[in-house]
Coordinates of C-alpha atoms and ligand atoms in Angstrom, one line a residue:
X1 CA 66.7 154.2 184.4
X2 CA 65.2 156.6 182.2
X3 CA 66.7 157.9 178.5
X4 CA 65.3 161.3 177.7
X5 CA 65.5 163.5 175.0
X6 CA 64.0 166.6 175.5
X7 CA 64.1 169.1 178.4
X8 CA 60.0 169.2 179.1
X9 CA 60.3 165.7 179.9
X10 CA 64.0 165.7 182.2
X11 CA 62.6 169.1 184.0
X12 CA 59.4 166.9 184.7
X13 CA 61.2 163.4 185.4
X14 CA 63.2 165.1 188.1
X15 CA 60.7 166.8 189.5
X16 CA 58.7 163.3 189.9
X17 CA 62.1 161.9 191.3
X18 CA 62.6 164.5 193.9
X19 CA 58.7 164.0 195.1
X20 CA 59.2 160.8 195.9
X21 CA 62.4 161.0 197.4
X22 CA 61.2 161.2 201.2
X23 CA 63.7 163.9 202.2
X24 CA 63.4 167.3 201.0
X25 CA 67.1 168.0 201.0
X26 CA 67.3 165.6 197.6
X27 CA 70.6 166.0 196.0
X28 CA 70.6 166.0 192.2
X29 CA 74.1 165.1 190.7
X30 CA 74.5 166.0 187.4
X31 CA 77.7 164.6 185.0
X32 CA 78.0 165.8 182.1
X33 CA 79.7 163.9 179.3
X34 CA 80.3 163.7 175.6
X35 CA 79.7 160.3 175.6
X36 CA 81.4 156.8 174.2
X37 CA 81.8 156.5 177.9
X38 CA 84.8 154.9 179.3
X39 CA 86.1 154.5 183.0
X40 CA 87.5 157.5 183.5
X41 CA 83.3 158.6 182.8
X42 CA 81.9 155.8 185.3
X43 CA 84.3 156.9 188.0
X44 CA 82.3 160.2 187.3
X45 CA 78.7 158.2 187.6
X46 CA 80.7 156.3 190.8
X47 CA 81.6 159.5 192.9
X48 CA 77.9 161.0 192.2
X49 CA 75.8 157.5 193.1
X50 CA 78.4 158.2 196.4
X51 CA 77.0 161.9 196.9
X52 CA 73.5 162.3 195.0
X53 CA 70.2 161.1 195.8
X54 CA 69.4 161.7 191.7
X55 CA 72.3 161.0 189.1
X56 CA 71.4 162.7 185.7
X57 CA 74.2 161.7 183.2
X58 CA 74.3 163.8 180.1
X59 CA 75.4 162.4 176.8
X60 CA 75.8 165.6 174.3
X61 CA 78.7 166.0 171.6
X62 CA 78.2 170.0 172.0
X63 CA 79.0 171.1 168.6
X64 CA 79.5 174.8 169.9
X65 CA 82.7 173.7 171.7
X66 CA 84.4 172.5 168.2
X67 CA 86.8 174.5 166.3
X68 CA 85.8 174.9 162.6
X69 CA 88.9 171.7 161.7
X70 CA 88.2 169.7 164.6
X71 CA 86.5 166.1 165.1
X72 CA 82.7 167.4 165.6
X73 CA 81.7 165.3 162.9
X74 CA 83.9 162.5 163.5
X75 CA 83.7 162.0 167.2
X76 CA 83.1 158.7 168.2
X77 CA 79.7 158.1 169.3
X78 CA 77.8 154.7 170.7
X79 CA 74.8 155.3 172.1
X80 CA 73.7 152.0 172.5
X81 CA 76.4 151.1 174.4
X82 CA 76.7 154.2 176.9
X83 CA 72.9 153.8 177.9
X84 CA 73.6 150.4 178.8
X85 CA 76.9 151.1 180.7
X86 CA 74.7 153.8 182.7
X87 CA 72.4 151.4 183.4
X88 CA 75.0 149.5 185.2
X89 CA 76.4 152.1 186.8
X90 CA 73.4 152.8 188.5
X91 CA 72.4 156.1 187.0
X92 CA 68.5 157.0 187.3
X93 CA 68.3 159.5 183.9
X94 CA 70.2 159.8 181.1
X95 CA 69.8 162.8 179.1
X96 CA 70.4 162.7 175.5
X97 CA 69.2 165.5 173.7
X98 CA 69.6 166.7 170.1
X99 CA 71.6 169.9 168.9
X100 CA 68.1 171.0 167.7
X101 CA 66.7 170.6 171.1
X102 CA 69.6 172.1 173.1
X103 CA 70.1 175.0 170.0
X104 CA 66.8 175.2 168.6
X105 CA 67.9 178.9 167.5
X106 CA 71.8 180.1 166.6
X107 CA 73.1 181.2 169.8
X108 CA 72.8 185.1 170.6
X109 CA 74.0 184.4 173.9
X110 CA 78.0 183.2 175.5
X111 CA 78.7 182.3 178.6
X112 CA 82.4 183.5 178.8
X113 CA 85.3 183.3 181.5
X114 CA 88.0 186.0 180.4
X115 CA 91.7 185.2 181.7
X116 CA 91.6 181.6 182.6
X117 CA 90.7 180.4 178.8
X118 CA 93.2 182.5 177.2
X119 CA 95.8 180.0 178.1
X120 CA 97.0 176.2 177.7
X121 CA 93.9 174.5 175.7
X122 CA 92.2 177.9 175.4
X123 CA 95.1 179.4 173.2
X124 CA 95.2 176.4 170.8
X125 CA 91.4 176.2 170.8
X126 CA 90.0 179.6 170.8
X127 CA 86.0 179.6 171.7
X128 CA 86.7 176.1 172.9
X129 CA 85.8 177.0 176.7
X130 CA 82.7 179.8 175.4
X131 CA 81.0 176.5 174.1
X132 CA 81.7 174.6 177.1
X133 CA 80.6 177.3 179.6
X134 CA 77.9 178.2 177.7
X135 CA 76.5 174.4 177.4
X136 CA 77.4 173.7 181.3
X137 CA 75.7 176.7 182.4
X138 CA 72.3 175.6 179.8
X139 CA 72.8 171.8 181.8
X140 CA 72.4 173.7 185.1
X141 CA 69.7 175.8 183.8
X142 CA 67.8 173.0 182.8
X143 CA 68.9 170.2 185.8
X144 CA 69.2 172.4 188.6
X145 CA 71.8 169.8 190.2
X146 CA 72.9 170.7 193.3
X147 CA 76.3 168.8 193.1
X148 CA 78.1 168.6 189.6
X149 CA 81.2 165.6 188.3
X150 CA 84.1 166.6 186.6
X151 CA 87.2 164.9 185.6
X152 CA 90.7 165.9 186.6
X153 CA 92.0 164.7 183.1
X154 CA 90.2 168.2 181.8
X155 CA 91.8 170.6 185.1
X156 CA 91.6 173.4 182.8
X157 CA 87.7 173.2 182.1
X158 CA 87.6 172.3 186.4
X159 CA 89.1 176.0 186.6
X160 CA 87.1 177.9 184.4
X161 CA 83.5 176.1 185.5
X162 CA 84.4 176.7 189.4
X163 CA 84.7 180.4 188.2
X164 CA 82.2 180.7 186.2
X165 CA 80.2 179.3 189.2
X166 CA 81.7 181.4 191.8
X167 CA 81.5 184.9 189.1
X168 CA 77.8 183.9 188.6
X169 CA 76.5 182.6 192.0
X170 CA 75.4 179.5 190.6
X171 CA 74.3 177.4 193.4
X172 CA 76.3 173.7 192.1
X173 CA 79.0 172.4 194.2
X174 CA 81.4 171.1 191.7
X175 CA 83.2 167.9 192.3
X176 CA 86.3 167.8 190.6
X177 CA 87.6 163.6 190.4
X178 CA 91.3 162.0 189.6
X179 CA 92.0 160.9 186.2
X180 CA 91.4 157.4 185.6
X181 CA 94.7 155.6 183.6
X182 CA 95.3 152.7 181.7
X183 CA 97.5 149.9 183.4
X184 CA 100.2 151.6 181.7
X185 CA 99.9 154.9 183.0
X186 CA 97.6 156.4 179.1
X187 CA 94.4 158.9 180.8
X188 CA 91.9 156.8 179.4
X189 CA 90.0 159.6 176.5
X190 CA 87.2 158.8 174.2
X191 CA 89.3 160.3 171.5
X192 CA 92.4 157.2 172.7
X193 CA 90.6 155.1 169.7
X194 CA 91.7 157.9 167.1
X195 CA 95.6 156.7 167.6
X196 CA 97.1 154.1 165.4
X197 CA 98.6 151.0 167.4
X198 CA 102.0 152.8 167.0
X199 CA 100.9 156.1 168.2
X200 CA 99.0 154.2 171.8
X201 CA 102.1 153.0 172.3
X202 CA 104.6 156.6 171.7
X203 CA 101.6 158.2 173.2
X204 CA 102.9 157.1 177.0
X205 CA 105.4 159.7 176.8
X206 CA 103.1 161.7 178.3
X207 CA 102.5 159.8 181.5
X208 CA 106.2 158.9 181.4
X209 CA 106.9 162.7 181.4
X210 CA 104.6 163.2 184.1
X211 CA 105.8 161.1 186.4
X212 CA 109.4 161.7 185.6
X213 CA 108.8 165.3 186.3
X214 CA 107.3 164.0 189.7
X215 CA 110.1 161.8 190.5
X216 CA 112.2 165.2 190.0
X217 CA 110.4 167.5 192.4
X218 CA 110.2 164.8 194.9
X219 CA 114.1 163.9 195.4
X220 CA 115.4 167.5 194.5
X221 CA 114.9 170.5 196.4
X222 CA 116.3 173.5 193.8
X223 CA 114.3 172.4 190.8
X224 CA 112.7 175.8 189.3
X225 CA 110.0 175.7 186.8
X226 CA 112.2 175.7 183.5
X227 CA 114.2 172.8 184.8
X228 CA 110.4 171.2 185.0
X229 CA 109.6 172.2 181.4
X230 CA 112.8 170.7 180.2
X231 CA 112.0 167.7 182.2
X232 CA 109.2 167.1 180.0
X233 CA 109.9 168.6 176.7
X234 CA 113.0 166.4 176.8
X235 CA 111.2 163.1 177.7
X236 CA 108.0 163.9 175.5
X237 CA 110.6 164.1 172.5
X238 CA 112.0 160.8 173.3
X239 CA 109.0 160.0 171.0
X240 CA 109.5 161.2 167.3
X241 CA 105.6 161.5 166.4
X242 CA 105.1 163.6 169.1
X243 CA 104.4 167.3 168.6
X244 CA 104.1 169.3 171.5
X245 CA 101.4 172.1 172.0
X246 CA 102.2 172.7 175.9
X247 CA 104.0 171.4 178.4
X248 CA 103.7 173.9 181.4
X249 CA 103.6 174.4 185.1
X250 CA 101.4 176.9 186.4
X251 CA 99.5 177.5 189.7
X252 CA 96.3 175.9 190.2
X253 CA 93.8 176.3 189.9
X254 CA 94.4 180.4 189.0
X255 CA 96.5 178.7 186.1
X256 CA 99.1 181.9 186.6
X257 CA 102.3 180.3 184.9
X258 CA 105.1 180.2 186.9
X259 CA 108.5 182.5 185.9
X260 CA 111.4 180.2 184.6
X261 CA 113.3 181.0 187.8
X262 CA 110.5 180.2 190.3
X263 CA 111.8 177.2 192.5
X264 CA 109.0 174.6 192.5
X265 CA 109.9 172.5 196.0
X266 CA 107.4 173.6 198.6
X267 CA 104.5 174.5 196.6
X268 CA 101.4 172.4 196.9
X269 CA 99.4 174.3 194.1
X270 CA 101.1 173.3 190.7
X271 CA 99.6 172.0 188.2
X272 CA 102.0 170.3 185.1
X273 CA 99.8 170.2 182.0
X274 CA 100.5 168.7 178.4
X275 CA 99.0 169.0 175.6
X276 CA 100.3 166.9 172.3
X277 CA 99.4 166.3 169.4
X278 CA 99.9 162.1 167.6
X279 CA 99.5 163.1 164.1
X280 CA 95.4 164.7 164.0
X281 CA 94.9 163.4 167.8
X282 CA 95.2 165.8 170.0
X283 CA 95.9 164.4 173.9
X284 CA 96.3 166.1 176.8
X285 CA 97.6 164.9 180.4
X286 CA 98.2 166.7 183.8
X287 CA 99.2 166.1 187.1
X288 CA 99.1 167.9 190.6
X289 CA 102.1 168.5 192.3
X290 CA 101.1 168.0 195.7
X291 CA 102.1 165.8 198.8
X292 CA 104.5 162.8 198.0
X293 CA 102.0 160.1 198.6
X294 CA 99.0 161.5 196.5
X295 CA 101.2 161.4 193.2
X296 CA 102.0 158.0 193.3
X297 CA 99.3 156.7 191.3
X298 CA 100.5 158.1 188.4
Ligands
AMP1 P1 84.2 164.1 177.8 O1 83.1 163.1 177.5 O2 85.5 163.7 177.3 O3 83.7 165.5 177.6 O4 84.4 164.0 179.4 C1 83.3 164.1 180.3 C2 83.8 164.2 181.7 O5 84.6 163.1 182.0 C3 84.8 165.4 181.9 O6 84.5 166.0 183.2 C4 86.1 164.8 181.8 O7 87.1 165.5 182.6 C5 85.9 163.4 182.5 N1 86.9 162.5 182.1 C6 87.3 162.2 180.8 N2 88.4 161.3 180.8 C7 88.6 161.1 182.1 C8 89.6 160.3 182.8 N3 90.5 159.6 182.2 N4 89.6 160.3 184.2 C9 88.7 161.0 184.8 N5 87.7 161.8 184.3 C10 87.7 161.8 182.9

């Protein structure tokens, strides 16, 4: 496995790799990560070994895609430790550039998807999704993967880059993958070591919620969508140091909300996303209402 930190030497690594890769249809598969890896990330590394020829994993805390109070400079980071859980995973080059090398100049230029990020994270985090299209589209540029990993946990940002891909013609097949949970039903998060014993624990409102709000849709057949959002607000307050942000159902992946009347039994395109905050930790958790048996891993 190779750790590289500049983009003359990935564009020329992956060239070498594709030359010697005896077919000429050579898949490239490209996940892109902020690092302090987790399994929620290797089932990412997982699904591309399964469908590239090339994995490139890309460890980059993308400053552009932080708000001016948010944890840019306190994200966790551990270098160290990600290469060598890539290495395991059997990735072939790990990209970890600088902020110099990726913004060696102040940005002139956005990538930006309009009505899909006004919404959910995008309305709490405004520029949030310009810095992660932007960044995305500069990994393409510079990887040219033909297949691209991305995790369910962050549906919104699976939205928006299949759009931006679609809008722009970009020729990457995005792979969107299920969230990865603790045994106790937390979506495992890099930012999970920010929460205070106390907070881990109130913290599994949210999957409680969740599948709660499953449980509902499954057994009743009038539910509309503001019986749903009472479903959750009402469970997610069953913890005192929760404060929500959202807690929504909306279709997916055009992430229209749904009117409070709108029945929800029979639709197999919702999406129920949550966003809430654990004192300065922000967590968010979602799940796809869609055939019985496919929630039950929640
Ligand atoms: P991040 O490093 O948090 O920016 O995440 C990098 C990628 O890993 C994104 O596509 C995330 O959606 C995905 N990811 C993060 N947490 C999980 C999880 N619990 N399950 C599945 N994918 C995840």
């Amino acid at each position: 496995m190779k750790v590289i930190r500049t983009i003359a030497e990935l564009r020329q690594e992956i060239s070498l790799k594709r030359q010697s890769i005896q077919s000429r249809e050579s898949v490239v598969g490209l996940v892109p990560t902020m690092g302090f890896l987790h399994e929620g990330h290797a089932s990412l590394m997982h699904a591309a070994k399964q469908k590239s020829d090339i994995v490139v994993l890309s460890i980059f805390v993308n400053p552009i895609q932080f708000g001016p109070n948010e944890d840019f400079d306190s994200y966790p980071r551990d270098e160290a430790r990600d290469v060598e859980t890539a290495r395991a995973k059997g990735v072939d080059i790990v990209f970890i550039p600088s902020v110099e090398e990726m913004y060696p100049q102040p940005t002139q230029t956005t990538v930006s998807v309009s009505r899909l990020t006004d919404r959910l994270c995008g309305a709490s985090r405004p520029g949030h999704f310009d810095g992660v299209t932007t960044v995305v589209s500069k990994l393409f540029n510079i990887v040219q993967p033909q297949r691209a990993f991305f995790g369910m946990k962050d549906a919104q940002q699976v939205a928006v880059i299949q759009q931006m891909v679609n809008d722009l013609n970009m020729a990457v097949e995005i792979v969107p993958c299920p969230i990865v949970r603790e045994s106790d039903g937390l979506a495992l998060s890099s930012r999970n070591v920010y929460l205070s014993a106390e907070q881990r624990q109130e913290a599994l409102v949210l999957s409680k919620a969740l599948r709660v709000a499953q449980e509902a849709v499954d057994a009743g057949t009038a539910l509309t969508a503001a019986d749903i959002r009472g479903i959750l607000r009402q469970n997610i307050e069953r913890s005192p140091m929760a404060m929500i942000d959202y807690a929504e159902i909306q279709a997916f992946p055009s992430l229209e909300p749904l009117a409070d009347q709108e029945k929800v039994h029979g639709r197999d395109d919702l999406l129920i996303a949550l966003a809430v905050k654990f004192g300065k930790t922000r967590l968010i958790d979602n799940i796809r209402l869609q055939k019985s048996e496919v929630l039950s891993h929640v």
